[in-house]
């Protein structure tokens, strides 16, 4: 007798028009079960939900030129896309130290990379802010690294998960912490701001052209949800085009996120320590996303190159993709 046919199991039904929870909405969140969906999304040029497509991989590999046996640090492990490419090229004998502050995504990334065959002798994954790079190297007994990568900002998984509080589109708590176990959420920060200080922050962190007006409306306010803050920004700008309004929404979110995570302080510290963290002949690549990061990397690289650092490449992913900011070969 043949086995009774298994009924096709549908994903859960939702009472409304749209699934309420992010976890229910995307098949890609279960890539093992729905590999064709993941492939389809990738083929359409989009990023499957719950993952991150590494950018400028060819440029990064060109800048870092990983060789078998070398020691690499990925300061921003994220989904592990760049790390995976580097790992493949430093074998045999090489090691990659992957750092990230995110306690939610990092274990998932480690599990994915381990499943690809990168064992603990090859891949070291540590939860650490890259500002502590010298300490992280010392903890492994490394006197330096041959290549160092930092791909600044957020991963798509962080942005897309409403519960993390980065999404301007889908309601989530106004949090924005890459490490939700540390520091204070964006809602608390915004509630404590005075207008002058907020205006300064919007200019410095996001080049917001309507910083004063927005700061007057937003400083000291309490917003529980990301969408409440987005709505307040839109309401404060009734006479600008929709396109410009949405840009302001994104810039305010960016400025707050940078403050919440103290991103510039971490980057400045990393840049200060970079030369001492490199082995002779070492290479660095930093991917920046906006002008605040761009300026810092460019300045630090120019100074380091003047002082004799061998090679440093800053790759900017805003504006002209792949713009080379600083490149020099010399000796140290
Ligand atoms: C753009 S993603 C990196 C994506 C990664 N290159 C990939 O291929 O998947 C940036 C990552 O850096 C992490 N991050 C941001 N600032 C950090 C810091 N100061 N120290 C350590 N990790 C940081 C974020 O949590 C995020 O996972």
PDB file of N, CA, C and O in Angstrom, residues 70-136:
ATOM      1  N   UNK A  70      48.072  33.966   5.820  1.00  0.00           N
ATOM      2  CA  UNK A  70      48.046  35.284   6.466  1.00  0.00           C
ATOM      3  C   UNK A  70      47.003  35.364   7.587  1.00  0.00           C
ATOM      4  O   UNK A  70      46.067  34.574   7.656  1.00  0.00           O
ATOM      5  N   UNK A  71      47.213  36.382   8.434  1.00  0.00           N
ATOM      6  CA  UNK A  71      46.275  36.662   9.513  1.00  0.00           C
ATOM      7  C   UNK A  71      45.432  37.872   9.137  1.00  0.00           C
ATOM      8  O   UNK A  71      45.967  38.944   8.833  1.00  0.00           O
ATOM      9  N   UNK A  72      44.114  37.669   9.186  1.00  0.00           N
ATOM     10  CA  UNK A  72      43.189  38.730   8.771  1.00  0.00           C
ATOM     11  C   UNK A  72      42.266  39.093   9.921  1.00  0.00           C
ATOM     12  O   UNK A  72      41.938  38.248  10.746  1.00  0.00           O
ATOM     13  N   UNK A  73      41.860  40.367   9.950  1.00  0.00           N
ATOM     14  CA  UNK A  73      40.811  40.767  10.897  1.00  0.00           C
ATOM     15  C   UNK A  73      39.675  41.368  10.100  1.00  0.00           C
ATOM     16  O   UNK A  73      39.890  42.269   9.285  1.00  0.00           O
ATOM     17  N   UNK A  74      38.469  40.852  10.312  1.00  0.00           N
ATOM     18  CA  UNK A  74      37.278  41.518   9.813  1.00  0.00           C
ATOM     19  C   UNK A  74      36.657  42.196  11.031  1.00  0.00           C
ATOM     20  O   UNK A  74      36.093  41.543  11.907  1.00  0.00           O
ATOM     21  N   UNK A  75      36.791  43.528  11.083  1.00  0.00           N
ATOM     22  CA  UNK A  75      36.329  44.288  12.257  1.00  0.00           C
ATOM     23  C   UNK A  75      34.815  44.338  12.343  1.00  0.00           C
ATOM     24  O   UNK A  75      34.263  44.685  13.383  1.00  0.00           O
ATOM     25  N   UNK A  76      34.132  44.051  11.237  1.00  0.00           N
ATOM     26  CA  UNK A  76      32.670  44.173  11.166  1.00  0.00           C
ATOM     27  C   UNK A  76      32.134  42.912  10.477  1.00  0.00           C
ATOM     28  O   UNK A  76      31.732  42.956   9.317  1.00  0.00           O
ATOM     29  N   UNK A  77      32.105  41.833  11.211  1.00  0.00           N
ATOM     30  CA  UNK A  77      31.818  40.524  10.612  1.00  0.00           C
ATOM     31  C   UNK A  77      30.451  40.480   9.915  1.00  0.00           C
ATOM     32  O   UNK A  77      30.315  39.882   8.843  1.00  0.00           O
ATOM     33  N   UNK A  78      29.431  41.092  10.527  1.00  0.00           N
ATOM     34  CA  UNK A  78      28.097  41.154   9.910  1.00  0.00           C
ATOM     35  C   UNK A  78      27.574  39.779   9.558  1.00  0.00           C
ATOM     36  O   UNK A  78      27.549  38.863  10.375  1.00  0.00           O
ATOM     37  N   UNK A  79      27.186  39.599   8.292  1.00  0.00           N
ATOM     38  CA  UNK A  79      26.657  38.320   7.804  1.00  0.00           C
ATOM     39  C   UNK A  79      27.795  37.373   7.403  1.00  0.00           C
ATOM     40  O   UNK A  79      27.564  36.219   7.078  1.00  0.00           O
ATOM     41  N   UNK A  80      29.005  37.933   7.356  1.00  0.00           N
ATOM     42  CA  UNK A  80      30.170  37.095   7.058  1.00  0.00           C
ATOM     43  C   UNK A  80      30.490  36.991   5.571  1.00  0.00           C
ATOM     44  O   UNK A  80      31.323  36.166   5.179  1.00  0.00           O
ATOM     45  N   UNK A  81      29.882  37.828   4.749  1.00  0.00           N
ATOM     46  CA  UNK A  81      30.096  37.735   3.296  1.00  0.00           C
ATOM     47  C   UNK A  81      31.524  38.030   2.892  1.00  0.00           C
ATOM     48  O   UNK A  81      32.149  37.268   2.138  1.00  0.00           O
ATOM     49  N   UNK A  82      32.081  39.142   3.396  1.00  0.00           N
ATOM     50  CA  UNK A  82      33.477  39.457   3.067  1.00  0.00           C
ATOM     51  C   UNK A  82      34.406  38.444   3.730  1.00  0.00           C
ATOM     52  O   UNK A  82      35.381  37.998   3.127  1.00  0.00           O
ATOM     53  N   UNK A  83      34.083  38.100   4.981  1.00  0.00           N
ATOM     54  CA  UNK A  83      34.944  37.173   5.737  1.00  0.00           C
ATOM     55  C   UNK A  83      35.095  35.850   4.989  1.00  0.00           C
ATOM     56  O   UNK A  83      36.192  35.288   4.892  1.00  0.00           O
ATOM     57  N   UNK A  84      33.990  35.395   4.459  1.00  0.00           N
ATOM     58  CA  UNK A  84      33.987  34.108   3.750  1.00  0.00           C
ATOM     59  C   UNK A  84      34.952  34.131   2.562  1.00  0.00           C
ATOM     60  O   UNK A  84      35.699  33.179   2.323  1.00  0.00           O
ATOM     61  N   UNK A  85      34.933  35.239   1.834  1.00  0.00           N
ATOM     62  CA  UNK A  85      35.823  35.369   0.671  1.00  0.00           C
ATOM     63  C   UNK A  85      37.285  35.435   1.110  1.00  0.00           C
ATOM     64  O   UNK A  85      38.165  34.844   0.470  1.00  0.00           O
ATOM     65  N   UNK A  86      37.521  36.157   2.189  1.00  0.00           N
ATOM     66  CA  UNK A  86      38.909  36.279   2.682  1.00  0.00           C
ATOM     67  C   UNK A  86      39.387  34.927   3.208  1.00  0.00           C
ATOM     68  O   UNK A  86      40.500  34.479   2.907  1.00  0.00           O
ATOM     69  N   UNK A  87      38.511  34.265   3.982  1.00  0.00           N
ATOM     70  CA  UNK A  87      38.867  32.955   4.552  1.00  0.00           C
ATOM     71  C   UNK A  87      39.312  31.984   3.459  1.00  0.00           C
ATOM     72  O   UNK A  87      40.290  31.246   3.616  1.00  0.00           O
ATOM     73  N   UNK A  88      38.567  31.992   2.354  1.00  0.00           N
ATOM     74  CA  UNK A  88      38.888  31.049   1.273  1.00  0.00           C
ATOM     75  C   UNK A  88      40.276  31.328   0.704  1.00  0.00           C
ATOM     76  O   UNK A  88      40.950  30.404   0.244  1.00  0.00           O
ATOM     77  N   UNK A  89      40.706  32.607   0.768  1.00  0.00           N
ATOM     78  CA  UNK A  89      41.981  32.966   0.135  1.00  0.00           C
ATOM     79  C   UNK A  89      43.188  32.895   1.070  1.00  0.00           C
ATOM     80  O   UNK A  89      44.320  32.991   0.610  1.00  0.00           O
ATOM     81  N   UNK A  90      42.961  32.821   2.376  1.00  0.00           N
ATOM     82  CA  UNK A  90      44.130  32.747   3.278  1.00  0.00           C
ATOM     83  C   UNK A  90      44.471  31.298   3.648  1.00  0.00           C
ATOM     84  O   UNK A  90      45.374  31.053   4.432  1.00  0.00           O
ATOM     85  N   UNK A  91      43.710  30.361   3.059  1.00  0.00           N
ATOM     86  CA  UNK A  91      44.030  28.938   3.276  1.00  0.00           C
ATOM     87  C   UNK A  91      45.112  28.493   2.294  1.00  0.00           C
ATOM     88  O   UNK A  91      45.153  29.019   1.185  1.00  0.00           O
ATOM     89  N   UNK A  92      45.979  27.553   2.629  1.00  0.00           N
ATOM     90  CA  UNK A  92      46.039  26.905   3.934  1.00  0.00           C
ATOM     91  C   UNK A  92      46.829  27.744   4.931  1.00  0.00           C
ATOM     92  O   UNK A  92      47.678  28.552   4.535  1.00  0.00           O
ATOM     93  N   UNK A  93      46.517  27.519   6.185  1.00  0.00           N
ATOM     94  CA  UNK A  93      47.358  28.062   7.257  1.00  0.00           C
ATOM     95  C   UNK A  93      46.953  29.422   7.791  1.00  0.00           C
ATOM     96  O   UNK A  93      47.466  29.861   8.805  1.00  0.00           O
ATOM     97  N   UNK A  94      46.054  30.112   7.078  1.00  0.00           N
ATOM     98  CA  UNK A  94      45.680  31.452   7.531  1.00  0.00           C
ATOM     99  C   UNK A  94      44.605  31.424   8.603  1.00  0.00           C
ATOM    100  O   UNK A  94      43.960  30.397   8.827  1.00  0.00           O
ATOM    101  N   UNK A  95      44.429  32.576   9.274  1.00  0.00           N
ATOM    102  CA  UNK A  95      43.379  32.696  10.289  1.00  0.00           C
ATOM    103  C   UNK A  95      42.670  34.022  10.120  1.00  0.00           C
ATOM    104  O   UNK A  95      43.297  35.037   9.773  1.00  0.00           O
ATOM    105  N   UNK A  96      41.374  34.008  10.396  1.00  0.00           N
ATOM    106  CA  UNK A  96      40.610  35.259  10.375  1.00  0.00           C
ATOM    107  C   UNK A  96      39.954  35.458  11.725  1.00  0.00           C
ATOM    108  O   UNK A  96      39.316  34.548  12.260  1.00  0.00           O
ATOM    109  N   UNK A  97      40.169  36.661  12.260  1.00  0.00           N
ATOM    110  CA  UNK A  97      39.523  37.054  13.510  1.00  0.00           C
ATOM    111  C   UNK A  97      38.347  37.956  13.141  1.00  0.00           C
ATOM    112  O   UNK A  97      38.554  39.025  12.552  1.00  0.00           O
ATOM    113  N   UNK A  98      37.138  37.512  13.431  1.00  0.00           N
ATOM    114  CA  UNK A  98      35.940  38.276  13.071  1.00  0.00           C
ATOM    115  C   UNK A  98      35.333  38.926  14.302  1.00  0.00           C
ATOM    116  O   UNK A  98      34.996  38.242  15.265  1.00  0.00           O
ATOM    117  N   UNK A  99      35.227  40.258  14.273  1.00  0.00           N
ATOM    118  CA  UNK A  99      34.665  40.992  15.415  1.00  0.00           C
ATOM    119  C   UNK A  99      33.309  41.567  15.043  1.00  0.00           C
ATOM    120  O   UNK A  99      33.075  41.941  13.890  1.00  0.00           O
ATOM    121  N   UNK A 100      32.431  41.660  15.994  1.00  0.00           N
ATOM    122  CA  UNK A 100      31.173  42.392  15.812  1.00  0.00           C
ATOM    123  C   UNK A 100      30.606  42.672  17.195  1.00  0.00           C
ATOM    124  O   UNK A 100      30.853  41.917  18.139  1.00  0.00           O
ATOM    125  N   UNK A 101      29.843  43.761  17.291  1.00  0.00           N
ATOM    126  CA  UNK A 101      29.228  44.096  18.591  1.00  0.00           C
ATOM    127  C   UNK A 101      27.848  43.471  18.752  1.00  0.00           C
ATOM    128  O   UNK A 101      27.293  43.496  19.831  1.00  0.00           O
ATOM    129  N   UNK A 102      27.308  42.927  17.676  1.00  0.00           N
ATOM    130  CA  UNK A 102      25.908  42.499  17.682  1.00  0.00           C
ATOM    131  C   UNK A 102      25.742  41.103  18.291  1.00  0.00           C
ATOM    132  O   UNK A 102      26.132  40.106  17.679  1.00  0.00           O
ATOM    133  N   UNK A 103      25.132  41.015  19.484  1.00  0.00           N
ATOM    134  CA  UNK A 103      25.018  39.701  20.128  1.00  0.00           C
ATOM    135  C   UNK A 103      23.921  38.836  19.515  1.00  0.00           C
ATOM    136  O   UNK A 103      23.841  37.648  19.814  1.00  0.00           O
ATOM    137  N   UNK A 104      23.089  39.430  18.659  1.00  0.00           N
ATOM    138  CA  UNK A 104      21.976  38.656  18.072  1.00  0.00           C
ATOM    139  C   UNK A 104      22.420  37.991  16.778  1.00  0.00           C
ATOM    140  O   UNK A 104      22.227  36.796  16.567  1.00  0.00           O
ATOM    141  N   UNK A 105      23.040  38.771  15.893  1.00  0.00           N
ATOM    142  CA  UNK A 105      23.427  38.234  14.586  1.00  0.00           C
ATOM    143  C   UNK A 105      24.741  37.454  14.626  1.00  0.00           C
ATOM    144  O   UNK A 105      24.942  36.529  13.838  1.00  0.00           O
ATOM    145  N   UNK A 106      25.631  37.826  15.536  1.00  0.00           N
ATOM    146  CA  UNK A 106      26.972  37.208  15.482  1.00  0.00           C
ATOM    147  C   UNK A 106      26.946  35.679  15.649  1.00  0.00           C
ATOM    148  O   UNK A 106      27.606  34.973  14.874  1.00  0.00           O
ATOM    149  N   UNK A 107      26.175  35.138  16.606  1.00  0.00           N
ATOM    150  CA  UNK A 107      26.154  33.667  16.722  1.00  0.00           C
ATOM    151  C   UNK A 107      25.601  32.989  15.468  1.00  0.00           C
ATOM    152  O   UNK A 107      26.063  31.911  15.089  1.00  0.00           O
ATOM    153  N   UNK A 108      24.641  33.645  14.821  1.00  0.00           N
ATOM    154  CA  UNK A 108      24.079  33.061  13.581  1.00  0.00           C
ATOM    155  C   UNK A 108      25.148  33.038  12.491  1.00  0.00           C
ATOM    156  O   UNK A 108      25.277  32.066  11.739  1.00  0.00           O
ATOM    157  N   UNK A 109      25.881  34.120  12.390  1.00  0.00           N
ATOM    158  CA  UNK A 109      26.939  34.200  11.373  1.00  0.00           C
ATOM    159  C   UNK A 109      28.017  33.161  11.660  1.00  0.00           C
ATOM    160  O   UNK A 109      28.487  32.474  10.752  1.00  0.00           O
ATOM    161  N   UNK A 110      28.386  33.055  12.927  1.00  0.00           N
ATOM    162  CA  UNK A 110      29.422  32.052  13.271  1.00  0.00           C
ATOM    163  C   UNK A 110      28.939  30.660  12.864  1.00  0.00           C
ATOM    164  O   UNK A 110      29.685  29.898  12.237  1.00  0.00           O
ATOM    165  N   UNK A 111      27.681  30.348  13.166  1.00  0.00           N
ATOM    166  CA  UNK A 111      27.145  29.014  12.841  1.00  0.00           C
ATOM    167  C   UNK A 111      27.172  28.790  11.322  1.00  0.00           C
ATOM    168  O   UNK A 111      27.541  27.698  10.854  1.00  0.00           O
ATOM    169  N   UNK A 112      26.813  29.823  10.559  1.00  0.00           N
ATOM    170  CA  UNK A 112      26.809  29.678   9.088  1.00  0.00           C
ATOM    171  C   UNK A 112      28.217  29.427   8.571  1.00  0.00           C
ATOM    172  O   UNK A 112      28.436  28.579   7.716  1.00  0.00           O
ATOM    173  N   UNK A 113      29.194  30.187   9.100  1.00  0.00           N
ATOM    174  CA  UNK A 113      30.568  30.031   8.613  1.00  0.00           C
ATOM    175  C   UNK A 113      31.151  28.678   9.042  1.00  0.00           C
ATOM    176  O   UNK A 113      31.874  28.037   8.288  1.00  0.00           O
ATOM    177  N   UNK A 114      30.808  28.259  10.251  1.00  0.00           N
ATOM    178  CA  UNK A 114      31.285  26.934  10.707  1.00  0.00           C
ATOM    179  C   UNK A 114      30.714  25.847   9.788  1.00  0.00           C
ATOM    180  O   UNK A 114      31.408  24.909   9.422  1.00  0.00           O
ATOM    181  N   UNK A 115      29.423  26.000   9.419  1.00  0.00           N
ATOM    182  CA  UNK A 115      28.779  24.995   8.559  1.00  0.00           C
ATOM    183  C   UNK A 115      29.448  24.940   7.184  1.00  0.00           C
ATOM    184  O   UNK A 115      29.352  23.935   6.487  1.00  0.00           O
ATOM    185  N   UNK A 116      30.119  26.020   6.808  1.00  0.00           N
ATOM    186  CA  UNK A 116      30.836  26.018   5.523  1.00  0.00           C
ATOM    187  C   UNK A 116      32.202  25.346   5.648  1.00  0.00           C
ATOM    188  O   UNK A 116      32.959  25.273   4.694  1.00  0.00           O
ATOM    189  N   UNK A 117      32.539  24.945   6.888  1.00  0.00           N
ATOM    190  CA  UNK A 117      33.782  24.195   7.072  1.00  0.00           C
ATOM    191  C   UNK A 117      34.915  24.996   7.688  1.00  0.00           C
ATOM    192  O   UNK A 117      36.045  24.512   7.756  1.00  0.00           O
ATOM    193  N   UNK A 118      34.634  26.233   8.142  1.00  0.00           N
ATOM    194  CA  UNK A 118      35.701  27.022   8.768  1.00  0.00           C
ATOM    195  C   UNK A 118      35.697  26.750  10.268  1.00  0.00           C
ATOM    196  O   UNK A 118      34.869  27.266  11.017  1.00  0.00           O
ATOM    197  N   UNK A 119      36.616  25.915  10.703  1.00  0.00           N
ATOM    198  CA  UNK A 119      36.680  25.498  12.102  1.00  0.00           C
ATOM    199  C   UNK A 119      37.403  26.520  12.958  1.00  0.00           C
ATOM    200  O   UNK A 119      37.922  27.524  12.461  1.00  0.00           O
ATOM    201  N   UNK A 120      37.472  26.244  14.276  1.00  0.00           N
ATOM    202  CA  UNK A 120      38.069  27.204  15.218  1.00  0.00           C
ATOM    203  C   UNK A 120      39.575  27.422  15.014  1.00  0.00           C
ATOM    204  O   UNK A 120      40.136  28.385  15.525  1.00  0.00           O
ATOM    205  N   UNK A 121      40.220  26.540  14.255  1.00  0.00           N
ATOM    206  CA  UNK A 121      41.650  26.764  13.989  1.00  0.00           C
ATOM    207  C   UNK A 121      41.835  27.825  12.896  1.00  0.00           C
ATOM    208  O   UNK A 121      42.915  28.381  12.740  1.00  0.00           O
ATOM    209  N   UNK A 122      40.771  28.083  12.166  1.00  0.00           N
ATOM    210  CA  UNK A 122      40.834  29.012  11.027  1.00  0.00           C
ATOM    211  C   UNK A 122      40.083  30.302  11.302  1.00  0.00           C
ATOM    212  O   UNK A 122      40.540  31.393  10.958  1.00  0.00           O
ATOM    213  N   UNK A 123      38.929  30.153  11.930  1.00  0.00           N
ATOM    214  CA  UNK A 123      38.037  31.300  12.138  1.00  0.00           C
ATOM    215  C   UNK A 123      37.833  31.523  13.632  1.00  0.00           C
ATOM    216  O   UNK A 123      37.365  30.638  14.347  1.00  0.00           O
ATOM    217  N   UNK A 124      38.179  32.740  14.081  1.00  0.00           N
ATOM    218  CA  UNK A 124      37.975  33.112  15.485  1.00  0.00           C
ATOM    219  C   UNK A 124      36.894  34.187  15.497  1.00  0.00           C
ATOM    220  O   UNK A 124      37.066  35.219  14.840  1.00  0.00           O
ATOM    221  N   UNK A 125      35.808  33.946  16.200  1.00  0.00           N
ATOM    222  CA  UNK A 125      34.718  34.929  16.236  1.00  0.00           C
ATOM    223  C   UNK A 125      34.619  35.476  17.655  1.00  0.00           C
ATOM    224  O   UNK A 125      34.496  34.715  18.609  1.00  0.00           O
ATOM    225  N   UNK A 126      34.713  36.790  17.784  1.00  0.00           N
ATOM    226  CA  UNK A 126      34.656  37.396  19.117  1.00  0.00           C
ATOM    227  C   UNK A 126      33.702  38.587  19.110  1.00  0.00           C
ATOM    228  O   UNK A 126      33.701  39.366  18.160  1.00  0.00           O
ATOM    229  N   UNK A 127      32.957  38.711  20.197  1.00  0.00           N
ATOM    230  CA  UNK A 127      32.099  39.899  20.323  1.00  0.00           C
ATOM    231  C   UNK A 127      32.938  41.032  20.883  1.00  0.00           C
ATOM    232  O   UNK A 127      33.364  40.990  22.028  1.00  0.00           O
ATOM    233  N   UNK A 128      33.201  42.003  20.059  1.00  0.00           N
ATOM    234  CA  UNK A 128      34.046  43.108  20.501  1.00  0.00           C
ATOM    235  C   UNK A 128      33.796  44.318  19.618  1.00  0.00           C
ATOM    236  O   UNK A 128      33.529  44.189  18.428  1.00  0.00           O
ATOM    237  N   UNK A 129      33.884  45.484  20.222  1.00  0.00           N
ATOM    238  CA  UNK A 129      33.863  46.720  19.451  1.00  0.00           C
ATOM    239  C   UNK A 129      35.225  46.853  18.779  1.00  0.00           C
ATOM    240  O   UNK A 129      36.257  46.584  19.416  1.00  0.00           O
ATOM    241  N   UNK A 130      35.244  47.282  17.529  1.00  0.00           N
ATOM    242  CA  UNK A 130      36.541  47.369  16.847  1.00  0.00           C
ATOM    243  C   UNK A 130      37.429  48.461  17.438  1.00  0.00           C
ATOM    244  O   UNK A 130      38.620  48.527  17.158  1.00  0.00           O
ATOM    245  N   UNK A 131      36.840  49.330  18.277  1.00  0.00           N
ATOM    246  CA  UNK A 131      37.674  50.311  18.985  1.00  0.00           C
ATOM    247  C   UNK A 131      38.691  49.588  19.858  1.00  0.00           C
ATOM    248  O   UNK A 131      39.765  50.123  20.151  1.00  0.00           O
ATOM    249  N   UNK A 132      38.371  48.365  20.259  1.00  0.00           N
ATOM    250  CA  UNK A 132      39.282  47.598  21.112  1.00  0.00           C
ATOM    251  C   UNK A 132      40.157  46.647  20.316  1.00  0.00           C
ATOM    252  O   UNK A 132      40.575  45.601  20.829  1.00  0.00           O
ATOM    253  N   UNK A 133      40.457  46.995  19.074  1.00  0.00           N
ATOM    254  CA  UNK A 133      41.228  46.080  18.223  1.00  0.00           C
ATOM    255  C   UNK A 133      42.577  45.657  18.835  1.00  0.00           C
ATOM    256  O   UNK A 133      42.901  44.464  18.821  1.00  0.00           O
ATOM    257  N   UNK A 134      43.376  46.600  19.388  1.00  0.00           N
ATOM    258  CA  UNK A 134      44.661  46.154  19.952  1.00  0.00           C
ATOM    259  C   UNK A 134      44.467  45.078  21.025  1.00  0.00           C
ATOM    260  O   UNK A 134      45.208  44.088  21.060  1.00  0.00           O
ATOM    261  N   UNK A 135      43.458  45.259  21.870  1.00  0.00           N
ATOM    262  CA  UNK A 135      43.181  44.283  22.937  1.00  0.00           C
ATOM    263  C   UNK A 135      42.735  42.951  22.340  1.00  0.00           C
ATOM    264  O   UNK A 135      43.126  41.879  22.804  1.00  0.00           O
ATOM    265  N   UNK A 136      41.887  43.045  21.303  1.00  0.00           N
ATOM    266  CA  UNK A 136      41.378  41.816  20.671  1.00  0.00           C
ATOM    267  C   UNK A 136      42.527  41.017  20.056  1.00  0.00           C
ATOM    268  O   UNK A 136      42.557  39.789  20.135  1.00  0.00           O
TER     269      UNK A 136
END
